[in-house]
Short mmCIF file of C-alpha atoms in Angstrom, two decimals:
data_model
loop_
_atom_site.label_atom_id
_atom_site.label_comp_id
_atom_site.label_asym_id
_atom_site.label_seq_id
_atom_site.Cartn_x
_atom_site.Cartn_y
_atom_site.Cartn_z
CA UNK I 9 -8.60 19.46 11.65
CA UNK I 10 -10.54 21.35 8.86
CA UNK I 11 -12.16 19.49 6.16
CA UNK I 12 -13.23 21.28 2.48
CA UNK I 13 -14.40 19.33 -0.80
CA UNK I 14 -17.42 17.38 -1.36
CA UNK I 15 -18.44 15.16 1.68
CA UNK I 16 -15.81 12.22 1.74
CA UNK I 17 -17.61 8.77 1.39
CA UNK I 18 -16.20 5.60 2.98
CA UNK I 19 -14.15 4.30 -0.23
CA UNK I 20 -13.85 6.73 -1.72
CA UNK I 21 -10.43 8.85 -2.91
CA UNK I 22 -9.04 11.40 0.20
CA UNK I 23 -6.34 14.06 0.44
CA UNK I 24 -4.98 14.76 3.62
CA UNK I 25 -3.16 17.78 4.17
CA UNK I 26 -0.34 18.10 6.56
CA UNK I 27 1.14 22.07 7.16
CA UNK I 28 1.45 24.18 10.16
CA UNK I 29 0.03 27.40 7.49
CA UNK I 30 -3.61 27.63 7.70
CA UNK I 31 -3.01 29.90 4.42
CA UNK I 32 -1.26 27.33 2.86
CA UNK I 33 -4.33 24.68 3.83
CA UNK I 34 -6.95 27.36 2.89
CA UNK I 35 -5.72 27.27 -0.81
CA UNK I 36 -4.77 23.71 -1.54
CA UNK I 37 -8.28 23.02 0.38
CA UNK I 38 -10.37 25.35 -2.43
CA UNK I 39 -7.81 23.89 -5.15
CA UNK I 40 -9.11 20.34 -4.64
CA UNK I 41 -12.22 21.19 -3.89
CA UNK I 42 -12.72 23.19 -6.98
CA UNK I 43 -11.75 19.49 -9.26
CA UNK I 44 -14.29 17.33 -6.90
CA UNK I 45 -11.53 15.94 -4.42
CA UNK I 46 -12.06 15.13 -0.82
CA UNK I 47 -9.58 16.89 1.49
CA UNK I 48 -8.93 17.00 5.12
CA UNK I 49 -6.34 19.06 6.74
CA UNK I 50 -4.49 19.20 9.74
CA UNK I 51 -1.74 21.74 11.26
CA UNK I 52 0.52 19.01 12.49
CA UNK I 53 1.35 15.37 12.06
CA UNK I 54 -0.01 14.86 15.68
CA UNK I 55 -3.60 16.11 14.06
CA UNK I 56 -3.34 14.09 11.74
CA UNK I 57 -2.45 10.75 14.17
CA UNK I 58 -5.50 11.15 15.88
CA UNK I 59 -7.87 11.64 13.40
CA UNK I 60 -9.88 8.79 12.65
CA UNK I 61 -8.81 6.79 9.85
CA UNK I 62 -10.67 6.28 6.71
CA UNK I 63 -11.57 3.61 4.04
CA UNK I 64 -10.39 4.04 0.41
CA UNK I 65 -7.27 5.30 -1.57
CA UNK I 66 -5.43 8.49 -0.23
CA UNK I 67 -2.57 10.29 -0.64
CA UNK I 68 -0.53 12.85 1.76
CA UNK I 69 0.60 16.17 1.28
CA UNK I 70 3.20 17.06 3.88
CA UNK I 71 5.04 20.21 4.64
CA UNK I 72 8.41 19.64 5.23
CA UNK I 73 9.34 22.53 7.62
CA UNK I 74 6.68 22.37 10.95
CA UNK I 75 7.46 22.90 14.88
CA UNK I 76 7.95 20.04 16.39
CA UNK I 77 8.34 17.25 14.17
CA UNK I 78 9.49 17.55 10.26
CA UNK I 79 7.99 16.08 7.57
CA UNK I 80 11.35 14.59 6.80
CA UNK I 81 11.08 13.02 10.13
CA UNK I 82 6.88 12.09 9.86
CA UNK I 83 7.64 9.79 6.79
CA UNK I 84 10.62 7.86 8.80
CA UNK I 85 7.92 6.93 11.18
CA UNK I 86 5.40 6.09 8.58
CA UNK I 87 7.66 3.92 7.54
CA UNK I 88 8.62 2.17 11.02
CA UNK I 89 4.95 1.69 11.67
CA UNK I 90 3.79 0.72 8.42
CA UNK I 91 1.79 3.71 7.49
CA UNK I 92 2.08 3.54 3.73
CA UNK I 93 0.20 6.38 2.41
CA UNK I 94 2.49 7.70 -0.63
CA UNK I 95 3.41 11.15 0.02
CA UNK I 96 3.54 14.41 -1.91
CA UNK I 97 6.35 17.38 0.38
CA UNK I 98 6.00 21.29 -0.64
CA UNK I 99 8.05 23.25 0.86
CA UNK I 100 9.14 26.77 0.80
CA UNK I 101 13.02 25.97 2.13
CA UNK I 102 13.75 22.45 0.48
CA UNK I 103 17.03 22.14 -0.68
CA UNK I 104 18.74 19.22 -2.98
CA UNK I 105 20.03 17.43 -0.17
CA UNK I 106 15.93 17.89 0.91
CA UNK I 107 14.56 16.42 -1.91
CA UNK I 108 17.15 13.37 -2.49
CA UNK I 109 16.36 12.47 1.13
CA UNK I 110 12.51 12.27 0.26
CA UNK I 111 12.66 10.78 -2.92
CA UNK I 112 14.86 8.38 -1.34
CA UNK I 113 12.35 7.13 1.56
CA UNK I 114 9.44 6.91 -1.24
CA UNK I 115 7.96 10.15 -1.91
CA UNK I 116 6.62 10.28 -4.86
CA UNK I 117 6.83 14.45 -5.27
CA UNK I 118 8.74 16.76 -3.92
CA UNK I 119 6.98 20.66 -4.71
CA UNK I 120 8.67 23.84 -3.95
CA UNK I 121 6.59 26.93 -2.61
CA UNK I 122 5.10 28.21 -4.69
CA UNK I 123 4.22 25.42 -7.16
CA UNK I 124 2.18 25.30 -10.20
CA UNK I 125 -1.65 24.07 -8.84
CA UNK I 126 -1.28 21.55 -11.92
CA UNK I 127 2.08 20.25 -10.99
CA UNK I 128 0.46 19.27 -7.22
CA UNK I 129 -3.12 17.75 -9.01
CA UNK I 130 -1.07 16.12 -11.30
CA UNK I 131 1.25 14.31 -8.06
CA UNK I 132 -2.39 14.27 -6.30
CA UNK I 133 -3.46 11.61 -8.68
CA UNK I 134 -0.69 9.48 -9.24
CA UNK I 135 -0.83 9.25 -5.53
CA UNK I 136 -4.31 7.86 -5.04
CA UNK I 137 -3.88 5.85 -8.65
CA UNK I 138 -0.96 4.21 -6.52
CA UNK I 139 -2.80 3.97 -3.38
CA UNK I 140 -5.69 2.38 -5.24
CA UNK I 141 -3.26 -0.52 -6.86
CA UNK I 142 -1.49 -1.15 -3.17
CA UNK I 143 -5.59 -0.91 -1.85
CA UNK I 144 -6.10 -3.56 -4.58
CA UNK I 145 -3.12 -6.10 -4.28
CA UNK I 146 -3.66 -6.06 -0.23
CA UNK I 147 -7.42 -7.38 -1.07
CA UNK I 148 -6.28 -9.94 -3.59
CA UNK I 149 -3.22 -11.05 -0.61
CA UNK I 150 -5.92 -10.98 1.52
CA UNK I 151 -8.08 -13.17 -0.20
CA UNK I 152 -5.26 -16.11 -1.01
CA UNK I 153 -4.21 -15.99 2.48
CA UNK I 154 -8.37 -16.89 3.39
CA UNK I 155 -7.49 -19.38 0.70
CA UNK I 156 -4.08 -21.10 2.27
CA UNK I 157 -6.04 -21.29 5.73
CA UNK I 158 -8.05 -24.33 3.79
CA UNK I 159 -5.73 -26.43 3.01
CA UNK I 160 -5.24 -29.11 5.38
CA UNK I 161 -1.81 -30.02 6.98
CA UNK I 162 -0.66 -32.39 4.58
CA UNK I 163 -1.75 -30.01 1.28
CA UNK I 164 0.03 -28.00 2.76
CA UNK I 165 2.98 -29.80 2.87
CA UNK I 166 2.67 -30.76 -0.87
CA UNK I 167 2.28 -27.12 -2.34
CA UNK I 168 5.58 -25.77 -2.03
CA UNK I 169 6.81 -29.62 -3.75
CA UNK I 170 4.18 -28.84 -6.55
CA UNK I 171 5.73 -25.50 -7.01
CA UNK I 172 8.93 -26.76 -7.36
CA UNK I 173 7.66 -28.28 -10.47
CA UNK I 174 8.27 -32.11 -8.67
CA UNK I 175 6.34 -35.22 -10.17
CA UNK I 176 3.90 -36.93 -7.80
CA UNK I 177 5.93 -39.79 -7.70
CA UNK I 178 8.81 -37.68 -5.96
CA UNK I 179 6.64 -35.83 -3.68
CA UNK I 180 5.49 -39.14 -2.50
CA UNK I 181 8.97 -40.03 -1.96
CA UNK I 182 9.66 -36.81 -0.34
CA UNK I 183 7.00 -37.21 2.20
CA UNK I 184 6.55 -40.98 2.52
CA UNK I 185 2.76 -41.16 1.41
CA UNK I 186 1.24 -42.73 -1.54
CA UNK I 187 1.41 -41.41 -5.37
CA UNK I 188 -2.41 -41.63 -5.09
CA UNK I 189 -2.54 -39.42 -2.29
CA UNK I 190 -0.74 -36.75 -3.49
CA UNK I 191 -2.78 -36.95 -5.92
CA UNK I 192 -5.48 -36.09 -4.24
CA UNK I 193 -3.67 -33.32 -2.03
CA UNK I 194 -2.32 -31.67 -4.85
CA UNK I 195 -5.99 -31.51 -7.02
CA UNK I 196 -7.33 -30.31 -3.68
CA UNK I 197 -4.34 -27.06 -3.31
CA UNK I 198 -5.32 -26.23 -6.99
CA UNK I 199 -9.20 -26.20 -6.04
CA UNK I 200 -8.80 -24.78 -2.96
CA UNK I 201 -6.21 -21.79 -4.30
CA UNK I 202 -8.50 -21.28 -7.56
CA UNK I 203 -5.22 -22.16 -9.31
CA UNK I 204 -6.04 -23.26 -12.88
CA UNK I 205 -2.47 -24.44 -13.54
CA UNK I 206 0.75 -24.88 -11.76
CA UNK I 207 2.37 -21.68 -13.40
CA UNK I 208 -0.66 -19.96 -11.50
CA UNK I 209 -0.08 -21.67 -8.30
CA UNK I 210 3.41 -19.98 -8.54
CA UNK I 211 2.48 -17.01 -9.27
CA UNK I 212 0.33 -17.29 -6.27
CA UNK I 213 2.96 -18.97 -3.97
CA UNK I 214 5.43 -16.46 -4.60
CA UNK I 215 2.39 -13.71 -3.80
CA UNK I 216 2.32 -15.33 -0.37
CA UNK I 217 5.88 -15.15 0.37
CA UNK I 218 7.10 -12.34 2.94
CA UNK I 219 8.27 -9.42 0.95
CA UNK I 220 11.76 -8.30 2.59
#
C-alpha cells in the first residue's frame, strides 16, 4: 500500500485506489494530491482488505482488469458483505457489456483508459458527497435506534398503533389497557423518539423499518 496527498485525518474525505499498475497509481496519486485529496493505493483488492479501515466519507477507484480477482468480481463481494463504499471502474479493456454490468451493481462511474483527469475528480466527488449522505443517515438510524431501546415494553407495543393513525380509545381496545394509559405510553414514545407530531413519528417508524 502507498499513500500520497495531504496526511489523511480520522473523518475526514479518502480515496482509495485499487489497480495492479503502479503507473496508473503514481498518476491518479499526484492528480488528487495536486486538488488537496487524501489517497491511498493498493495493487490488489487483497491490499486493500487488510488495510486498516478508516473513519469518514470515501470513495473507490477500482480497476477492472487485475490477476486474480476482477474488479467486476471485488464489487459482488462488497456487496455480499456489506462493504458499501460507492465505486468509480477505469479500465483500459471495458466493453458495453462491462459497463452495464457495473452500473448495474451500483457503480456510480465507469472511466475508460485514458480518461479526462476532470471526468475522474468530477466522479471522485460525487462519490464522497454520496458517501458523506449514507455516513450521515447511518448516524441519524443510529441515533433513533438508541432512541427505540427506551421505550418500555408496553410503548412499545403502542407505537406501531399510533402510527397507524388509531385513536387512544382503539388502542386501548386493541391491547386491553386503559384510555388513560395509553395515554401516557403514547406521550412517553413521542418524548422519548423526539417526535414533535405523529406525521414525524412516521417518518421515523418507517426509518426504522428493515430496508429489503
Amino acid at each position: 500500500m502507498t499513500a500520497a496527498g495531504p496526511t489523511h485525518e480520522p473523518g475526514t474525505a479518502l480515496v482509495h485506489v485499487i489497480d495492479d499498475d503502479e503507473a496508473v497509481r503514481t498518476a491518479i496519486e499526484d492528480l488528487l494530491a495536486s486538488v488537496g485529496l487524501s489517497v491511498r493505493s493498493y495493487g490488489s483488492t487483497r491490499a486493500f482488505l487488510e488495510a486498516a479501515p478508516v473513519d469518514g466519507p470515501a470513495c473507490l477507484v477500482l480497476d477492472i482488469r487485475m490477476p486474480g480477482q476482477s474488479g467486476l468480481e471485488f464489487q459482488q463481494q462488497m456487496a455480499r458483505t456489506g462493504l458499501r463504499l460507492p465505486v468509480i471502474f477505469i479500465t483500459g479493456h471495458g466493453d458495453i457489456a462491462m459497463s452495464v454490468k457495473a452500473m448495474k451493481n451500483g457503480a456510480i462511474e465507469f472511466l475508460t483508459k485514458p480518461f479526462r483527469d476532470q471526468d475522474l475528480l468530477d466522479a471522485i466527488q460525487h462519490g464522497i458527497e454520496k458517501d458523506r449522505l449514507r455516513l450521515e443517515e447511518d448516524e441519524a438510524t443510529a441515533t433513533l435506534q438508541a432512541c427505540w431501546r427506551t421505550l418500555s415494553p408496553g410503548e412499545r407495543d403502542v407505537l406501531p398503533l399510533v402510527v397507524r393513525g388509531l385513536l387512544n380509545k382503539q388502542i386501548a381496545g386493541l391491547l386491553d389497557v386503559s384510555e388513560i394509559t395509553v395515554k401516557v405510553r403514547r406521550s412517553q414514545v413521542m418524548r422519548k423518539m423526539q417526535a414533535k407530531s405523529v406525521a414525524d413519528l412516521v417518518r421515523i417508524w418507517d426509518r426504522l423499518q428493515p430496508k429489503t
